[in-house]
CSV table of C-alpha atoms in Angstrom, one decimal:
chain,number,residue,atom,x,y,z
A,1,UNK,CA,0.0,0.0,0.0
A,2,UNK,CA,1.5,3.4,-1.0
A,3,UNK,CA,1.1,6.0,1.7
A,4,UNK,CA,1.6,9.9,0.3
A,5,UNK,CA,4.0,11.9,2.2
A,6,UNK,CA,2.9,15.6,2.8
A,7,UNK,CA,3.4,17.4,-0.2
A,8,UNK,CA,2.4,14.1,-2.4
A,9,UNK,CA,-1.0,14.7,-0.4
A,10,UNK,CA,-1.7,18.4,-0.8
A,11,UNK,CA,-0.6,17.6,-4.4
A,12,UNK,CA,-3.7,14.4,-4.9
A,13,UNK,CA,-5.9,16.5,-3.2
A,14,UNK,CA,-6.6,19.0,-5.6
A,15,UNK,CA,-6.9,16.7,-8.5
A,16,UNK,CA,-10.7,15.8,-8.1
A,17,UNK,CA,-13.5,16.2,-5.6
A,18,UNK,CA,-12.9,15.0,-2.3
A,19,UNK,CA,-15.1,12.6,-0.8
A,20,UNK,CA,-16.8,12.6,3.1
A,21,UNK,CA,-18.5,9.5,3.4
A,22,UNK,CA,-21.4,8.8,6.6
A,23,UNK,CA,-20.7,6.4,8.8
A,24,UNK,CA,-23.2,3.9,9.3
A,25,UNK,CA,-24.7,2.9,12.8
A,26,UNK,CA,-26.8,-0.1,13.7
A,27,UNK,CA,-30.7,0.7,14.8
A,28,UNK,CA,-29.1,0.4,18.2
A,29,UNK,CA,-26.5,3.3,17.1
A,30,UNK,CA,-24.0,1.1,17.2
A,31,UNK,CA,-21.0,1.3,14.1
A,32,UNK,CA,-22.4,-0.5,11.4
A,33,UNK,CA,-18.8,-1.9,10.0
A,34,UNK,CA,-20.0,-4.3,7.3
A,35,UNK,CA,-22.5,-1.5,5.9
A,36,UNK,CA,-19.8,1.2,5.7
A,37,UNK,CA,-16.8,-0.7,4.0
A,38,UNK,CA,-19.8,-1.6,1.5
A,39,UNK,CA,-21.1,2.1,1.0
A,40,UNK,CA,-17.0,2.4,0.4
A,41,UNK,CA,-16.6,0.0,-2.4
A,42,UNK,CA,-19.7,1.3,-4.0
A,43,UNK,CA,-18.3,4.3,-4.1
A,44,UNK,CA,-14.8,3.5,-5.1
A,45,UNK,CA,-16.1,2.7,-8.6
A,46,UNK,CA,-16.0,6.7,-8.8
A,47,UNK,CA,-13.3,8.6,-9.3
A,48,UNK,CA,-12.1,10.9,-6.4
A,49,UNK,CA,-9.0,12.5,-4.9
A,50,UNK,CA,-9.2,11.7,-1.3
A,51,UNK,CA,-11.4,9.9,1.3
A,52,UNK,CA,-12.2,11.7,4.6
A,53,UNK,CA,-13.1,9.1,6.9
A,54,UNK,CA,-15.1,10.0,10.3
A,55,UNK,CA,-15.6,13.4,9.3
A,56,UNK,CA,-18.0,16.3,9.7
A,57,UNK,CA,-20.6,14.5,7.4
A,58,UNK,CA,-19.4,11.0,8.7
A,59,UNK,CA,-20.6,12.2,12.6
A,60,UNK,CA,-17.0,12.4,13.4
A,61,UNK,CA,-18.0,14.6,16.6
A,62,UNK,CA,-20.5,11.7,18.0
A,63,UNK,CA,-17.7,8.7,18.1
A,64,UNK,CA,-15.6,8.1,20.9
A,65,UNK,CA,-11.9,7.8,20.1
A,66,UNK,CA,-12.0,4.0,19.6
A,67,UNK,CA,-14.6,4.1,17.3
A,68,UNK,CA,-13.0,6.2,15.3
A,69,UNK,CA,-10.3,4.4,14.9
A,70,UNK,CA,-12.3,1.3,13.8
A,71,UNK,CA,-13.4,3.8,11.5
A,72,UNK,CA,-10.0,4.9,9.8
A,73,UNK,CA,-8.8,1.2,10.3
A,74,UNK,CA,-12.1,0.1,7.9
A,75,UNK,CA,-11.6,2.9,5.6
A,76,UNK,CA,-7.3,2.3,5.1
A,77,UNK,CA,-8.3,-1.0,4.6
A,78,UNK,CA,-11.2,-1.2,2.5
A,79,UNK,CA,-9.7,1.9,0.1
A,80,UNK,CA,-6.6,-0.4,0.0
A,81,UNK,CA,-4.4,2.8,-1.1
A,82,UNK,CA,-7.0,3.5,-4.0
A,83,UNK,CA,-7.0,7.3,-2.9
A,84,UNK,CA,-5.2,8.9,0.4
A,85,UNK,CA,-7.3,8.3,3.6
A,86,UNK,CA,-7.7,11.1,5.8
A,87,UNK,CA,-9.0,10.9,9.9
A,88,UNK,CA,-10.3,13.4,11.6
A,89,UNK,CA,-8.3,15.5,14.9
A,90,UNK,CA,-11.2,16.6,17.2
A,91,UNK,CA,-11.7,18.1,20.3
A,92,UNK,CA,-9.2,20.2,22.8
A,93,UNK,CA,-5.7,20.0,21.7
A,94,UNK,CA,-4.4,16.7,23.7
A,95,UNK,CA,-7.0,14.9,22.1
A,96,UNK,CA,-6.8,15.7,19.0
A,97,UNK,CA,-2.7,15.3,19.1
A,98,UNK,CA,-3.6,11.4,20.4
A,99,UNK,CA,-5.7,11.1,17.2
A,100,UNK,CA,-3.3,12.4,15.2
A,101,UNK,CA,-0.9,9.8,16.6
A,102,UNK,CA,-3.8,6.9,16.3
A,103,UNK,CA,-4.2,8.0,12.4
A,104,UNK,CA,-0.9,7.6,11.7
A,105,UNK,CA,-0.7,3.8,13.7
A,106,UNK,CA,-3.7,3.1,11.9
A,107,UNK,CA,-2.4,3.9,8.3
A,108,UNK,CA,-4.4,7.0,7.3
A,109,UNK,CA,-2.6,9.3,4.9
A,110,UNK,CA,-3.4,13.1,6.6
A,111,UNK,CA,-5.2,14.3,9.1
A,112,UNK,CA,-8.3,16.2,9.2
A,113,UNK,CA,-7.9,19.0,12.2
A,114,UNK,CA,-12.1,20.0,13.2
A,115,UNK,CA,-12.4,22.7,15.6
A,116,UNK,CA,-11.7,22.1,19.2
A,117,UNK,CA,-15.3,22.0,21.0
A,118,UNK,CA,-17.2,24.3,23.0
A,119,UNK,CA,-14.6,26.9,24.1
A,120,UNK,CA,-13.6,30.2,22.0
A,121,UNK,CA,-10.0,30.7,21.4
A,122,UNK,CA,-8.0,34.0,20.2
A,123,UNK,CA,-5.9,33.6,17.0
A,124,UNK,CA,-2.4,33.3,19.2
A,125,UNK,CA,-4.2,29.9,20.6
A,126,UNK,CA,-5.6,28.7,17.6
A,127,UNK,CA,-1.8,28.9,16.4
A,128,UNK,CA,-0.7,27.0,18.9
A,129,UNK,CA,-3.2,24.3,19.1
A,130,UNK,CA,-2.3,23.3,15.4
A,131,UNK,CA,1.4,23.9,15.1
A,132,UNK,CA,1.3,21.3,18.4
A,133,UNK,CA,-0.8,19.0,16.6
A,134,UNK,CA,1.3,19.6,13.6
A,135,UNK,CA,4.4,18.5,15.5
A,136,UNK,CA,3.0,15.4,17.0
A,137,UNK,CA,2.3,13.4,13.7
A,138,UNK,CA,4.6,13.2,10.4
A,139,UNK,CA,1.1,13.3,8.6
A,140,UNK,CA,0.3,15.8,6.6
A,141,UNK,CA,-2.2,18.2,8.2
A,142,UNK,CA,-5.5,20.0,6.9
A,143,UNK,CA,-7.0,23.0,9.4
A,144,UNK,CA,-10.9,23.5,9.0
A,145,UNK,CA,-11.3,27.1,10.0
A,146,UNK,CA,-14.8,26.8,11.1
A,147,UNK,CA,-16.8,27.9,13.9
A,148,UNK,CA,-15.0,29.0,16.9
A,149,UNK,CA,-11.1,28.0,15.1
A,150,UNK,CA,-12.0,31.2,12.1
A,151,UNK,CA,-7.9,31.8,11.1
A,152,UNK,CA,-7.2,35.0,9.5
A,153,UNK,CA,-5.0,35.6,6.9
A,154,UNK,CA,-2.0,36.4,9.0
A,155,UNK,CA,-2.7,32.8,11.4
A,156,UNK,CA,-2.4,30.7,8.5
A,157,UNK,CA,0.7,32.2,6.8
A,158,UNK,CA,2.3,31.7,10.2
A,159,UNK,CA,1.1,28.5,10.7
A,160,UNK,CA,2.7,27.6,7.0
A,161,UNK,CA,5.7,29.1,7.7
A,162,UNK,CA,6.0,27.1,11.4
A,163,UNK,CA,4.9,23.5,10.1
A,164,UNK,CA,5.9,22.1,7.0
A,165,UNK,CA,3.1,19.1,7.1
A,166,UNK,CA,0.5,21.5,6.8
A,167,UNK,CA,-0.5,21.5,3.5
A,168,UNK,CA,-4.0,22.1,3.1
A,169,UNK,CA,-6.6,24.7,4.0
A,170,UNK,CA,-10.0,23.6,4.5
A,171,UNK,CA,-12.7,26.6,4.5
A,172,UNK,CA,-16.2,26.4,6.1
A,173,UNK,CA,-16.8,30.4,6.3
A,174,UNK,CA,-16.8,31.9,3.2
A,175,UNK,CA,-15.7,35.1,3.7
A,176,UNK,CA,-14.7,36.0,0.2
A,177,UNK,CA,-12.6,39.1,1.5
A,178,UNK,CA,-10.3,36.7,4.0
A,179,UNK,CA,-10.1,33.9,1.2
A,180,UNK,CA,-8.5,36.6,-0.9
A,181,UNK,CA,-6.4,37.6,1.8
A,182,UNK,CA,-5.1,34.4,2.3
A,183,UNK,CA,-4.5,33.5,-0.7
A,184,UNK,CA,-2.7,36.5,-1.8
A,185,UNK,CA,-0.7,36.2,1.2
A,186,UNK,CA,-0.3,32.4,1.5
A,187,UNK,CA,-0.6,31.5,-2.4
A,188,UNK,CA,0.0,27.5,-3.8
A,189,UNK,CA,2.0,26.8,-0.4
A,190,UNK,CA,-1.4,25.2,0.6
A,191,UNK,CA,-3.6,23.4,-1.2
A,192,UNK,CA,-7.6,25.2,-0.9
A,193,UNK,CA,-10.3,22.8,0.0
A,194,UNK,CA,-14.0,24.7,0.3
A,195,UNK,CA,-15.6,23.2,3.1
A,196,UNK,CA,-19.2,24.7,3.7
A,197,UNK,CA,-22.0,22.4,4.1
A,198,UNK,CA,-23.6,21.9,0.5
A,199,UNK,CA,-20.3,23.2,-1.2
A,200,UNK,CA,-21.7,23.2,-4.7
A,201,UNK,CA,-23.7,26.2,-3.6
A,202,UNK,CA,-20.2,28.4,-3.7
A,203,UNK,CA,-18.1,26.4,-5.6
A,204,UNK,CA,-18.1,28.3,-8.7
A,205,UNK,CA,-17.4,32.2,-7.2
A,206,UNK,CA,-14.6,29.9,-4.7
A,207,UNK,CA,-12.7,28.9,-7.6
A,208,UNK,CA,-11.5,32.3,-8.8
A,209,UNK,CA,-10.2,32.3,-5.5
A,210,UNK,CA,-7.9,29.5,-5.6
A,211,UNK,CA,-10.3,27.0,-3.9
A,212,UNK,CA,-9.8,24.1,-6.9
A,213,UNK,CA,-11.9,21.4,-4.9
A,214,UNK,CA,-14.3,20.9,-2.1
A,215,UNK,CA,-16.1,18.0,0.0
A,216,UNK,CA,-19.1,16.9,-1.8
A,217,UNK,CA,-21.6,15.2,1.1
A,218,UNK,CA,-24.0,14.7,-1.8
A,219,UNK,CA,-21.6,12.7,-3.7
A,220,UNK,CA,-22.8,9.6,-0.9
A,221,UNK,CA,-25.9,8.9,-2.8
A,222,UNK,CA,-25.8,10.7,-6.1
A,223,UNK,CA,-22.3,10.3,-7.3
A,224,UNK,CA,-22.9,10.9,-11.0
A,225,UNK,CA,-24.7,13.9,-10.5
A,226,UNK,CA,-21.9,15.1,-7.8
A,227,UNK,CA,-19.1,14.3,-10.3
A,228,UNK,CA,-20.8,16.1,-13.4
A,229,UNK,CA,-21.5,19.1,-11.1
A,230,UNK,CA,-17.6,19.4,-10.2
A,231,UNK,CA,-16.8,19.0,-13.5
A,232,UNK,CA,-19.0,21.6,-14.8
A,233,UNK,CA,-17.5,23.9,-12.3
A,234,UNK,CA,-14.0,23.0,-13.4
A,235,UNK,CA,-15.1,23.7,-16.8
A,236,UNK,CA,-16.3,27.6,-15.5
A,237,UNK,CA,-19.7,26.4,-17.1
A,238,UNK,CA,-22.4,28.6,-15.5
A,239,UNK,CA,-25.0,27.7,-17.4
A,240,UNK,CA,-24.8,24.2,-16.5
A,241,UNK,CA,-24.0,25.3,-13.1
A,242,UNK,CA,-26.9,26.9,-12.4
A,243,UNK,CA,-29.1,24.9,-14.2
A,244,UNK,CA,-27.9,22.0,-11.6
A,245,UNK,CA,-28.5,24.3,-8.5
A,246,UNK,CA,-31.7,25.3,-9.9
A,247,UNK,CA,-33.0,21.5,-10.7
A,248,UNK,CA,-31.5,19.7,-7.7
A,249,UNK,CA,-28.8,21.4,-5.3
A,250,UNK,CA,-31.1,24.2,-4.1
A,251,UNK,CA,-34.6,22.6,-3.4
A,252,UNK,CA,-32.1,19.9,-1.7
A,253,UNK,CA,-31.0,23.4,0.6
A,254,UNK,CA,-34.3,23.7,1.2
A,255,UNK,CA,-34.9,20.2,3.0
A,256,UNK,CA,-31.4,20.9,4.6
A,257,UNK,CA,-32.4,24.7,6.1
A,258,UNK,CA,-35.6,23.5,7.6
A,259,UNK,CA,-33.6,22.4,11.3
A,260,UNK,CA,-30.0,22.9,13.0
A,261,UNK,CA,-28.2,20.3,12.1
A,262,UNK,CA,-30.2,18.7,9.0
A,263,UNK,CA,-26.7,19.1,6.5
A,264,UNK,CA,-25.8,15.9,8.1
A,265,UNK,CA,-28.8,14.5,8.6
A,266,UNK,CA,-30.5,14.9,4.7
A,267,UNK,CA,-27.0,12.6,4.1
A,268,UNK,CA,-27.9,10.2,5.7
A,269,UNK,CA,-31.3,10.7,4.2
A,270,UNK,CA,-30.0,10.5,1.0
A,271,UNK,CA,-28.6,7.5,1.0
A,272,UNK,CA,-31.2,5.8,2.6
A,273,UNK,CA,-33.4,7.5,-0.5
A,274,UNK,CA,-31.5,5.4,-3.1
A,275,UNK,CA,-31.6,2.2,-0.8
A,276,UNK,CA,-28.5,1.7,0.4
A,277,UNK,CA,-29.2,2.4,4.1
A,278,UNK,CA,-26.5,4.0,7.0
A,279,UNK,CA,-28.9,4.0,9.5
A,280,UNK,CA,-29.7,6.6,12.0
A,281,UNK,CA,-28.1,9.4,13.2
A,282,UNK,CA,-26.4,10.1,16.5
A,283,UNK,CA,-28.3,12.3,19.3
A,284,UNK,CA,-27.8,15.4,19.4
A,285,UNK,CA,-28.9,15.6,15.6
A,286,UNK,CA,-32.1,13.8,14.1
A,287,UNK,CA,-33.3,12.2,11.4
A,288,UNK,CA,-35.5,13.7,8.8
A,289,UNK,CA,-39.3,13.3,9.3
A,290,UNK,CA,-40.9,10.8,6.8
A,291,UNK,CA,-42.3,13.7,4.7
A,292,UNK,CA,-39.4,15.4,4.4
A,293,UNK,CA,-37.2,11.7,3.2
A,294,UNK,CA,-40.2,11.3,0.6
A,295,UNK,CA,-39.8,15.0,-0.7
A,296,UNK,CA,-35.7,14.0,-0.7
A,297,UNK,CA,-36.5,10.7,-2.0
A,298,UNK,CA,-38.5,12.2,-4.9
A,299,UNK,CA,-36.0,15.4,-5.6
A,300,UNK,CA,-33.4,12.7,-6.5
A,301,UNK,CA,-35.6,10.6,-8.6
A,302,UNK,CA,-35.5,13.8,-10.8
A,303,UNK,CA,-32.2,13.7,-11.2
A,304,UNK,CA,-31.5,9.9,-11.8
């Protein structure tokens, strides 16, 4: 199996569309291992750049820290070097610097840093917490600047400049203003992954701004459609872009807006919709209602 050093990873990355698979749980909520290495090799078939295992989509913040690695152990194993595995970092910074570690024993490729939980942080601490997570693994390193871990422009050339495994910047703000900041400041040292829940809504204005790929969640249960969309985007075609949003992506925003925490949910939804079932969701988030999986259901027959 051929493991990507670094700079090999920031490199792969922005070659395709990234996927974020769910994670499937058991009725009992349980991890469903079986029905998540099969939901991998059905999408395998596709043709992606990387595999973010136990992420944001894939409930990364509900598992405990040996779940998670029974997650990255199933993913490295059922990719079988395919595409570069990457596992999530989660939680206050000695956590996430032992899940770093446990990434790298389990054979993961990089290394997903979320946002610590709970507590705000100035920019001086943000620096710290990831140049120490940075220094615990050889891995290479992606930051989400999300939430309560927002780095300015000045944060992440620092943070560049200190750790030479961090290669990749994953954005789930938007702020068109600090993304051209960055990236006037920063420039190819990283590699620009757009990160906000339902990225097809800004991946076309994000790409005159260095962002060359994103995390699809959709790309779980309607991987054509996810695939054609990036391309089109790739392609600068707006006519086809919009004519996507307008036909699937933004009644689909619709479903998603309706309750806190439904852009993980209406995943799970979704693939459910086509059959392929990853069972419920983890408290605190909930499943969609019945009507709302039939509208879902019937938005992607559409589409098919």
């Amino acid at each position: 199996m051929t493991h990507y050093s670094p700079t090999e990873l920031a490199a792969q990355l922005k070659t395709g569309l990234l996927s974020f698979p769910v994670t499937h749980f058991h009725d009992d909520l349980s991890f469903n291992e079986t029905g998540y290495r099969q939901h991998l090799a059905w999408l395998s078939q596709y043709d992606v750049a990387g595999l973010f295992a136990a992420g944001g989509t894939g409930e990364g913040f509900s598992l405990t820290p040996a779940e998670i690695d029974s997650v990255v152990r199933a993913a490295v194993s059922e990719v079988n070097g395919k595409v570069p595995v990457l596992a999530p970092a989660t939680g206050g910074t000695a956590t996430a610097i032992a899940q770093a570690q446990a990434a790298e024993a389990a054979g993961a490729d990089g290394v997903l840093l979320l946002p610590p939980y709970l507590t705000e942080a100035g920019q001086r601490g943000l620096i710290e917490h990831v140049s120490a997570v940075c220094r615990s693994t050889s891995l290479g390193v992606t930051i989400y600047s999300r939430a309560n871990a927002i780095l300015t422009d000045f944060s992440v050339a620092e943070l560049a400049d200190r750790n030479e495994n961090l290669v990749c910047l994953k954005d789930g703000v938007g702020n068109i203003e600090m993304m051209t900041r960055t990236y006037a400041r920063v420039g190819d040292r990283l590699t620009y992954i757009g990160g906000l829940p339902t990225a097809e809504t800004f991946a076309l204005p994000l790409l005159q701004l260095g962002v060359s790929t994103y995390s699809s969640a959709i790309f779980n249960f309607v991987p054509e459609f996810a695939l054609g969309f990036y391309a089109d985007v790739l392609a600068q075609d707006r006519a086809a872009v919009y004519r996507k949003l307008n036909e699937f992506v933004l009644p689909y925003l619709d479903i998603r807006d309706r309750t806190k925490g439904y852009a993980v949910s209406i995943v799970k939804a979704g693939v459910t919709a086509i059959g392929r079932s990853a069972g419920p969701v983890r408290p605190p988030l909930q499943d969609l209602t019945g009507e709302e999986l039939a509208q879902l259901t019937d938005l992607i027959g559409k589409i098919k």
